[in-house]
Coordinates of C-alpha atoms and ligand atoms in Angstrom, one line a residue:
M1 CA 17.2 -2.3 21.6
F2 CA 13.8 -2.9 19.3
A3 CA 13.3 -6.6 20.2
R4 CA 12.8 -5.4 23.9
L5 CA 9.7 -3.1 23.3
A6 CA 6.2 -4.8 23.6
R7 CA 4.6 -3.6 20.6
I8 CA 7.1 -2.3 17.5
P9 CA 5.7 -3.2 14.2
G10 CA 8.2 -4.8 12.0
P11 CA 10.1 -8.0 11.7
L12 CA 11.0 -8.6 15.4
A13 CA 7.3 -7.8 16.9
S14 CA 4.3 -8.0 14.8
S15 CA 0.7 -6.8 15.3
R16 CA -0.2 -9.9 13.1
S17 CA 1.7 -12.4 14.8
L18 CA -0.3 -14.9 16.3
S19 CA 1.1 -17.7 18.8
H20 CA 0.0 -20.5 16.8
S21 CA 0.6 -21.5 13.0
I22 CA -1.9 -21.2 10.5
P23 CA -2.3 -24.4 8.3
S24 CA -2.3 -24.6 4.8
S25 CA -5.6 -26.1 4.1
S26 CA -7.0 -28.3 1.7
A27 CA -4.1 -28.1 -0.5
S28 CA -4.3 -30.3 -3.4
W29 CA -0.8 -31.2 -3.4
S30 CA -1.5 -32.7 -6.5
R31 CA 0.0 -31.8 -10.1
G32 CA -2.2 -30.1 -12.6
M33 CA -3.5 -27.0 -10.4
K34 CA -4.1 -23.9 -12.1
V35 CA -2.7 -20.7 -11.2
L36 CA -3.4 -17.1 -12.4
A37 CA -1.3 -14.2 -12.0
I38 CA -2.3 -10.5 -12.7
L39 CA 0.8 -8.4 -13.2
Y40 CA 1.6 -5.3 -15.1
R41 CA 2.7 -5.0 -18.2
G42 CA 6.4 -4.1 -18.2
G43 CA 6.9 -3.6 -22.2
D44 CA 10.8 -2.9 -22.9
A45 CA 11.6 -2.2 -19.4
A46 CA 10.9 -5.6 -18.3
K47 CA 12.7 -7.1 -21.4
Q48 CA 15.8 -5.2 -20.7
E49 CA 15.6 -5.4 -16.9
P50 CA 15.0 -8.9 -15.5
R51 CA 14.6 -7.7 -12.0
L52 CA 11.3 -6.1 -12.9
L53 CA 10.2 -9.5 -11.4
G54 CA 6.3 -8.0 -10.9
T55 CA 5.8 -7.8 -14.6
V56 CA 3.7 -10.1 -17.0
E57 CA 6.9 -10.5 -19.0
N58 CA 9.1 -11.7 -15.8
E59 CA 6.0 -13.7 -14.1
L60 CA 7.7 -13.0 -10.6
G61 CA 10.3 -15.9 -11.5
L62 CA 7.6 -18.8 -11.1
R63 CA 6.8 -20.1 -14.4
K64 CA 10.0 -22.6 -14.8
W65 CA 9.4 -24.0 -11.0
L66 CA 5.5 -23.9 -11.3
E67 CA 5.6 -26.0 -14.8
S68 CA 8.2 -28.6 -13.7
E69 CA 5.8 -29.0 -10.6
G70 CA 3.2 -29.7 -13.2
H71 CA 1.0 -26.9 -12.8
E72 CA -0.6 -24.8 -15.2
F73 CA 0.7 -21.0 -14.8
I74 CA -1.5 -18.3 -16.7
V75 CA 0.0 -14.7 -16.3
T76 CA -2.0 -11.8 -17.9
D77 CA -2.7 -8.1 -17.0
S78 CA -6.1 -8.4 -18.6
K79 CA -8.2 -7.7 -15.4
D80 CA -11.1 -5.4 -15.8
G81 CA -14.6 -6.2 -17.3
P82 CA -16.4 -9.4 -18.3
N83 CA -14.3 -10.2 -21.1
S84 CA -10.8 -10.0 -19.2
D85 CA -8.4 -12.9 -18.6
L86 CA -9.2 -12.5 -15.2
D87 CA -13.1 -13.1 -15.2
K88 CA -12.3 -15.9 -17.9
H89 CA -9.4 -18.1 -15.9
I90 CA -11.1 -17.4 -12.4
E91 CA -13.7 -20.0 -12.8
D92 CA -11.3 -22.8 -12.4
A93 CA -8.0 -21.2 -10.8
E94 CA -6.8 -22.6 -7.5
I95 CA -4.4 -19.7 -6.8
V96 CA -4.7 -16.1 -7.9
I97 CA -1.8 -14.1 -7.6
T98 CA -2.0 -10.1 -7.8
T99 CA 0.4 -7.1 -7.1
P100 CA -1.3 -4.1 -5.8
F101 CA 0.2 -2.3 -8.5
H102 CA -1.9 -3.3 -11.0
P103 CA -4.6 -5.2 -8.9
G104 CA -6.9 -7.9 -10.3
Y105 CA -10.1 -6.9 -8.4
I106 CA -11.3 -10.3 -6.7
T107 CA -15.0 -9.0 -6.1
R108 CA -17.6 -10.8 -4.6
D109 CA -19.0 -11.6 -7.8
L110 CA -16.1 -13.0 -9.2
I111 CA -16.0 -14.9 -5.8
K112 CA -19.0 -16.6 -6.7
K113 CA -17.6 -17.9 -10.2
A114 CA -14.3 -19.0 -8.8
K115 CA -15.6 -22.5 -8.0
N116 CA -12.1 -23.8 -7.2
L117 CA -10.4 -20.9 -5.9
K118 CA -8.4 -21.6 -2.7
V119 CA -6.0 -18.7 -1.9
C120 CA -5.6 -15.3 -3.2
V121 CA -1.8 -14.1 -2.8
T122 CA -1.1 -10.4 -2.7
A123 CA 2.7 -10.1 -4.1
G124 CA 3.3 -7.1 -2.0
V125 CA 1.3 -5.7 0.8
G126 CA -2.3 -4.5 1.1
S127 CA -5.1 -7.0 0.2
D128 CA -8.0 -4.8 -0.2
H129 CA -8.3 -5.6 -3.7
V130 CA -10.0 -8.8 -2.7
D131 CA -13.3 -8.9 -1.2
L132 CA -12.4 -10.0 2.2
N133 CA -15.4 -10.8 3.5
A134 CA -16.6 -12.6 0.5
A135 CA -13.5 -14.7 1.1
V136 CA -14.3 -15.5 4.7
E137 CA -17.2 -16.7 3.8
R138 CA -15.8 -19.0 0.9
K139 CA -13.2 -20.0 3.1
I140 CA -10.8 -18.8 0.4
Q141 CA -7.4 -17.7 2.5
V142 CA -5.9 -14.4 1.6
L143 CA -2.1 -14.0 2.1
E144 CA 0.3 -11.4 1.5
V145 CA 4.2 -11.0 1.7
T146 CA 3.8 -8.9 4.9
G147 CA 6.8 -6.5 5.4
S148 CA 8.2 -7.0 1.7
N149 CA 8.2 -3.3 0.9
V150 CA 7.4 -1.4 4.3
T151 CA 10.9 0.2 3.9
S152 CA 10.3 0.9 0.3
V153 CA 7.3 2.7 1.3
A154 CA 8.7 4.6 4.0
E155 CA 11.3 6.1 2.3
H156 CA 8.7 7.3 -0.4
V157 CA 6.8 9.1 2.5
V158 CA 9.7 10.7 3.5
M159 CA 10.8 12.0 -0.1
S160 CA 7.0 13.2 -0.8
I161 CA 6.9 15.1 2.6
L162 CA 10.3 17.0 1.9
L163 CA 9.2 17.5 -1.8
L164 CA 5.9 19.1 -0.7
V165 CA 7.1 21.0 2.3
R166 CA 10.4 22.2 0.0
N167 CA 8.0 22.9 -3.0
F168 CA 10.5 21.2 -5.0
V169 CA 8.2 19.7 -8.3
P170 CA 7.4 23.4 -9.1
A171 CA 11.3 24.4 -8.6
H172 CA 12.4 21.4 -10.9
E173 CA 10.0 22.1 -13.6
M174 CA 11.0 25.9 -13.6
I175 CA 14.3 24.8 -14.2
E176 CA 13.2 22.5 -17.2
R177 CA 11.3 25.4 -18.5
G178 CA 14.3 27.4 -18.8
D179 CA 12.9 29.9 -16.4
W180 CA 14.7 31.1 -12.9
Q181 CA 12.7 33.2 -10.4
V182 CA 13.4 32.2 -7.0
S183 CA 11.2 34.2 -5.1
E184 CA 8.0 32.3 -7.0
I185 CA 9.4 29.0 -5.5
A186 CA 10.8 30.3 -2.2
R187 CA 7.2 32.1 -1.2
N188 CA 6.0 28.5 -0.6
A189 CA 9.1 26.6 0.6
Y190 CA 9.6 25.7 4.2
D191 CA 11.9 23.4 6.3
L192 CA 10.8 20.2 8.0
E193 CA 12.7 20.8 11.2
G194 CA 10.3 22.2 13.6
K195 CA 6.8 20.6 12.2
V196 CA 4.5 18.6 13.9
I197 CA 3.7 15.3 11.9
G198 CA 0.9 12.8 12.1
T199 CA 0.1 9.4 10.9
I200 CA -2.9 7.6 10.3
G201 CA -1.8 4.1 11.3
A202 CA 1.3 3.6 12.9
G203 CA 2.0 0.0 11.8
R204 CA 5.2 -1.1 9.9
I205 CA 5.0 1.6 7.5
G206 CA 3.8 4.4 9.9
Y207 CA 6.4 3.7 12.3
R208 CA 9.2 3.4 10.0
V209 CA 8.2 6.8 8.7
L210 CA 8.5 8.2 12.2
E211 CA 11.6 6.7 12.8
R212 CA 13.2 8.3 9.5
L213 CA 11.9 11.7 10.6
L214 CA 13.3 11.9 13.7
P215 CA 16.8 13.1 12.7
F216 CA 14.9 16.2 10.9
G217 CA 14.4 17.9 14.0
T218 CA 10.8 17.7 13.9
K219 CA 8.6 19.2 16.6
E220 CA 6.4 16.0 17.4
H221 CA 5.0 13.2 16.0
L222 CA 1.3 12.4 16.5
Y223 CA -0.5 8.9 15.6
H224 CA -4.2 7.9 15.1
D225 CA -4.3 4.0 15.3
Y226 CA -6.8 1.9 17.3
A227 CA -4.1 -0.1 18.4
S228 CA -1.6 1.5 20.6
L229 CA 2.4 1.6 20.5
S230 CA 3.9 0.5 23.6
A231 CA 5.2 3.5 25.8
E232 CA 9.0 2.6 25.2
A233 CA 7.8 2.3 21.3
E234 CA 6.0 5.7 21.4
K235 CA 9.4 7.1 23.3
A236 CA 11.5 5.8 20.7
V237 CA 9.7 8.1 18.0
N238 CA 8.9 10.9 19.9
A239 CA 5.5 9.8 19.4
R240 CA 2.0 10.8 21.1
R241 CA -1.3 9.0 20.5
V242 CA -4.2 11.0 19.7
Q243 CA -7.5 9.2 19.9
D244 CA -9.8 11.5 17.6
L245 CA -8.7 12.0 14.1
K246 CA -10.1 15.7 13.7
D247 CA -8.2 16.4 16.9
M248 CA -5.0 15.0 15.5
V249 CA -5.1 16.6 12.0
S250 CA -6.0 19.9 13.6
Q251 CA -2.4 19.9 15.3
C252 CA -0.5 18.9 12.2
D253 CA 1.6 20.5 9.7
V254 CA 2.0 17.3 7.8
V255 CA -0.5 14.0 7.8
T256 CA 0.7 10.9 6.1
V257 CA -1.8 8.0 5.6
N258 CA -0.6 4.6 6.4
C259 CA -3.5 2.4 7.2
P260 CA -5.1 -0.2 5.3
L261 CA -8.0 0.3 2.9
H262 CA -11.3 -1.4 4.7
E263 CA -14.7 -0.4 5.5
G264 CA -13.4 1.8 8.5
T265 CA -11.1 3.6 6.4
K266 CA -13.0 4.1 2.9
G267 CA -13.2 7.9 2.5
L268 CA -12.0 8.5 5.8
I269 CA -10.3 11.9 4.7
N270 CA -13.5 13.6 3.4
A271 CA -14.3 17.2 3.1
E272 CA -15.5 17.3 6.7
V273 CA -12.5 16.1 8.0
L274 CA -10.1 18.3 5.9
S275 CA -11.8 21.1 7.0
H276 CA -10.3 20.4 10.3
F277 CA -6.9 20.4 9.1
K278 CA -4.6 23.4 9.6
K279 CA -4.9 26.0 6.7
G280 CA -2.2 24.9 4.4
A281 CA -1.3 21.6 5.8
W282 CA 0.5 18.9 3.7
L283 CA -1.0 15.3 3.1
V284 CA 0.8 12.4 1.9
N285 CA -1.1 9.1 0.9
T286 CA 1.0 6.1 -0.1
A287 CA -1.4 3.7 1.7
R288 CA -4.6 3.5 -0.7
G289 CA -6.2 6.2 -2.7
A290 CA -9.9 5.3 -2.0
I291 CA -9.1 6.2 1.7
C292 CA -9.2 10.1 0.5
D293 CA -12.2 11.5 -1.2
K294 CA -10.8 12.4 -4.6
D295 CA -12.9 15.3 -5.2
A296 CA -12.4 16.6 -1.5
V297 CA -8.7 16.6 -1.9
A298 CA -8.8 18.5 -5.1
A299 CA -11.0 21.0 -4.0
A300 CA -9.1 21.5 -0.6
L301 CA -5.9 21.9 -2.5
K302 CA -7.4 24.2 -5.0
S303 CA -8.8 26.5 -2.1
G304 CA -5.6 26.4 -0.2
Q305 CA -7.0 24.6 2.6
L306 CA -4.0 21.9 1.7
S307 CA -0.6 23.2 0.7
G308 CA 0.2 20.0 -1.1
Y309 CA -0.8 16.3 -1.6
A310 CA 1.7 13.6 -2.7
G311 CA 1.5 9.7 -3.2
D312 CA 1.2 6.9 -5.5
V313 CA -1.9 5.3 -4.8
W314 CA -5.3 6.0 -6.6
N315 CA -8.8 5.0 -6.4
V316 CA -8.8 3.3 -9.7
Q317 CA -5.5 1.7 -11.0
P318 CA -4.5 2.5 -13.8
A319 CA -5.7 5.8 -13.2
P320 CA -7.7 7.3 -15.8
R321 CA -6.1 10.0 -18.1
D322 CA -8.3 12.7 -17.0
H323 CA -8.1 11.9 -13.4
I324 CA -8.0 15.2 -11.3
W325 CA -5.3 14.0 -9.1
R326 CA -2.9 14.0 -12.0
T327 CA -3.1 17.8 -12.6
M328 CA -4.8 19.4 -9.6
K329 CA -2.6 22.4 -8.0
N330 CA -2.6 24.7 -5.0
P331 CA -3.4 28.5 -5.7
L332 CA 0.3 29.0 -6.3
G333 CA 0.5 26.5 -9.1
G334 CA 2.2 23.5 -7.1
G335 CA 1.5 21.0 -4.2
N336 CA 0.8 18.0 -6.4
G337 CA 3.5 15.0 -5.8
M338 CA 1.6 12.5 -7.3
V339 CA 3.3 9.5 -8.9
P340 CA 2.1 6.2 -10.4
H341 CA 1.9 3.3 -8.0
Y342 CA 5.6 2.2 -7.3
S343 CA 6.6 3.1 -4.1
G344 CA 6.2 -0.5 -3.0
T345 CA 7.7 -2.0 -6.3
T346 CA 11.4 -0.7 -6.1
L347 CA 13.7 -3.4 -7.7
D348 CA 14.9 -4.4 -4.0
A349 CA 11.1 -4.7 -3.2
Q350 CA 10.3 -6.9 -6.2
A351 CA 12.9 -9.3 -5.1
R352 CA 11.7 -9.3 -1.7
Y353 CA 7.8 -10.1 -2.7
A354 CA 8.8 -12.3 -5.5
A355 CA 10.7 -14.6 -3.3
G356 CA 7.9 -14.4 -0.6
T357 CA 5.3 -15.2 -3.2
R358 CA 7.2 -18.3 -4.0
A359 CA 8.0 -19.3 -0.4
I360 CA 3.6 -19.0 0.3
L361 CA 3.0 -21.0 -2.8
E362 CA 5.8 -23.7 -1.7
N363 CA 4.3 -23.8 1.9
Y364 CA 0.8 -24.2 0.2
L365 CA 1.8 -26.7 -2.1
T366 CA 3.5 -29.1 0.5
G367 CA 1.0 -28.5 3.3
K368 CA 3.5 -26.4 5.7
P369 CA 2.2 -23.7 8.0
Q370 CA 2.1 -20.2 6.4
K371 CA 4.1 -17.5 8.3
P372 CA 1.3 -16.0 10.6
A373 CA 2.1 -12.4 9.8
D374 CA 1.4 -13.2 6.0
V375 CA -2.2 -14.4 6.8
I376 CA -4.4 -11.6 6.2
V377 CA -7.9 -14.2 6.0
G378 CA -7.3 -17.5 6.9
V379 CA -9.7 -20.6 6.6
G380 CA -13.1 -19.2 7.2
K381 CA -11.8 -16.0 9.3
Y382 CA -9.6 -13.0 9.6
E383 CA -6.2 -13.4 11.2
T384 CA -4.8 -9.8 10.9
K385 CA -5.8 -7.1 13.4
S386 CA -5.0 -4.6 10.9
Y387 CA -8.2 -4.6 8.7
G388 CA -10.5 -2.8 11.2
Q389 CA -11.9 -3.6 14.7
R390 CA -13.9 -7.0 14.5
Ligands
NAI401 P1 0.5 -2.9 9.2 O1 -0.8 -4.0 9.4 O2 2.1 -3.3 9.7 O3 -0.2 -1.5 9.8 C1 -1.6 -0.8 9.6 C2 -1.9 -0.3 11.0 O4 -3.0 0.7 10.6 C3 -2.1 -1.2 12.0 O5 -1.3 -0.5 13.0 C4 -3.5 -0.9 11.9 O6 -4.1 -1.0 13.5 C5 -3.8 0.7 11.5 N1 -5.2 0.8 11.1 C6 -6.1 0.0 10.7 N2 -7.4 0.8 10.5 C7 -7.0 2.0 11.0 C8 -8.0 3.1 11.2 N3 -9.4 3.2 10.9 N4 -7.4 4.2 11.7 C9 -6.2 4.2 12.0 N5 -5.2 3.3 12.2 C10 -5.8 2.1 11.6 O7 0.5 -2.3 7.5 P2 1.8 -1.7 6.7 O8 2.8 -2.8 6.3 O9 2.1 -0.6 7.7 O10 1.0 -1.2 5.8 C11 -0.3 -0.4 5.6 C12 -0.7 -0.3 4.4 O11 0.2 0.5 3.5 C13 -1.2 -1.5 3.4 O12 -2.4 -1.9 4.1 C14 -1.4 -0.9 2.1 O13 -2.6 -0.2 1.9 C15 -0.2 0.2 1.8 N6 1.2 -0.1 1.2 C16 1.2 0.6 0.0 C17 2.2 0.3 -0.8 C18 2.6 1.2 -1.7 O14 3.5 0.5 -2.5 N7 2.2 2.5 -2.0 C19 2.9 -1.0 -0.3 C20 2.9 -1.4 0.9 C21 1.8 -1.3 1.5

């Protein structure tokens, strides 16, 4: 049924899909190319579990192949500051690969230094760690493994909504402490059935979240996105578009953020917007931390304007030990569902984004066109429609 719907985000129809192929520009196709990968350190877990492909230890499974092709492959987790490996190696790297889970921030300044850089590959989804405007100007392509972890994230969103609405975390903490006081938990526990859910962004992840919420008997699904779904796609997930963000959030019991981070979404959920939420609403953000104003969210949770906030993305990653989102609570001592950035890096997702990264590199090395949906920035221009209206 889905193949017939005009705009359903997903593998069958993509808002990023273009009718033409994007050429793999100016590949050197020669041996001796320098590829730099910024990945997270996996430690003992990565030594014991080879499927943790997105780690420094397991190198996306690329080393043997890249070296057999005669290329140099530098893999590191050192990414911040002037003495980092990223700063040092970017000068002559032709390709930089990074995951959003431990993002190498490819700033305008670094792009200036990167004399040889042709391609930035995101092993995953979400390329906001690259200064995309600077990449456009320098004709550096930005590619990502579109769709590779959207189901993984959608499942995490549904889980986070449930754990907030049902007040799960304080309940479990009570059990670990050895206590048992049902009323302390039940006083702030609800059913998801009958609630109004709104998504900011109804792309691949946002749409999948709505699909997965349907069986819970939610009352209505709202979405705020400058791209409209087709009438059929809306009907399939009981969704209604609301053009004005404040109007939408004022109707929702639960708001979930599923849009990319770009100039138009940075700090989008600020104190002013939060004041339009229904008192005691729940907010889930697995998109990017910086879409929500850190201090405004903490204040809204503290005052009870929000009953809960959950997600896995932070304005800086790794989050500092004293980041207020680690410990913030609602007036009843709960409402915090924060975890490290892992929703899109399940073992299933890692297999997909590692394979997708290799496919992108193979296309580049052999001069084959990239999959259009994977191209965020092509040679000198944005190809995606998801990073703001341009
Ligand atoms: P997508 O490109 O399929 O959908 C994004 C949607 O957001 C599009 O429909 C676009 O029109 C909409 N949008 C853009 N700007 C907007 C705005 N100002 N207001 C409302 N809607 C807006 O992207 P997909 O695959 O659904 O991923 C979305 C984001 O989720 C990624 O960019 C990434 O930041 C995040 N993500 C997080 C992961 C995690 O592990 N936590 C993993 C994968 C993605």
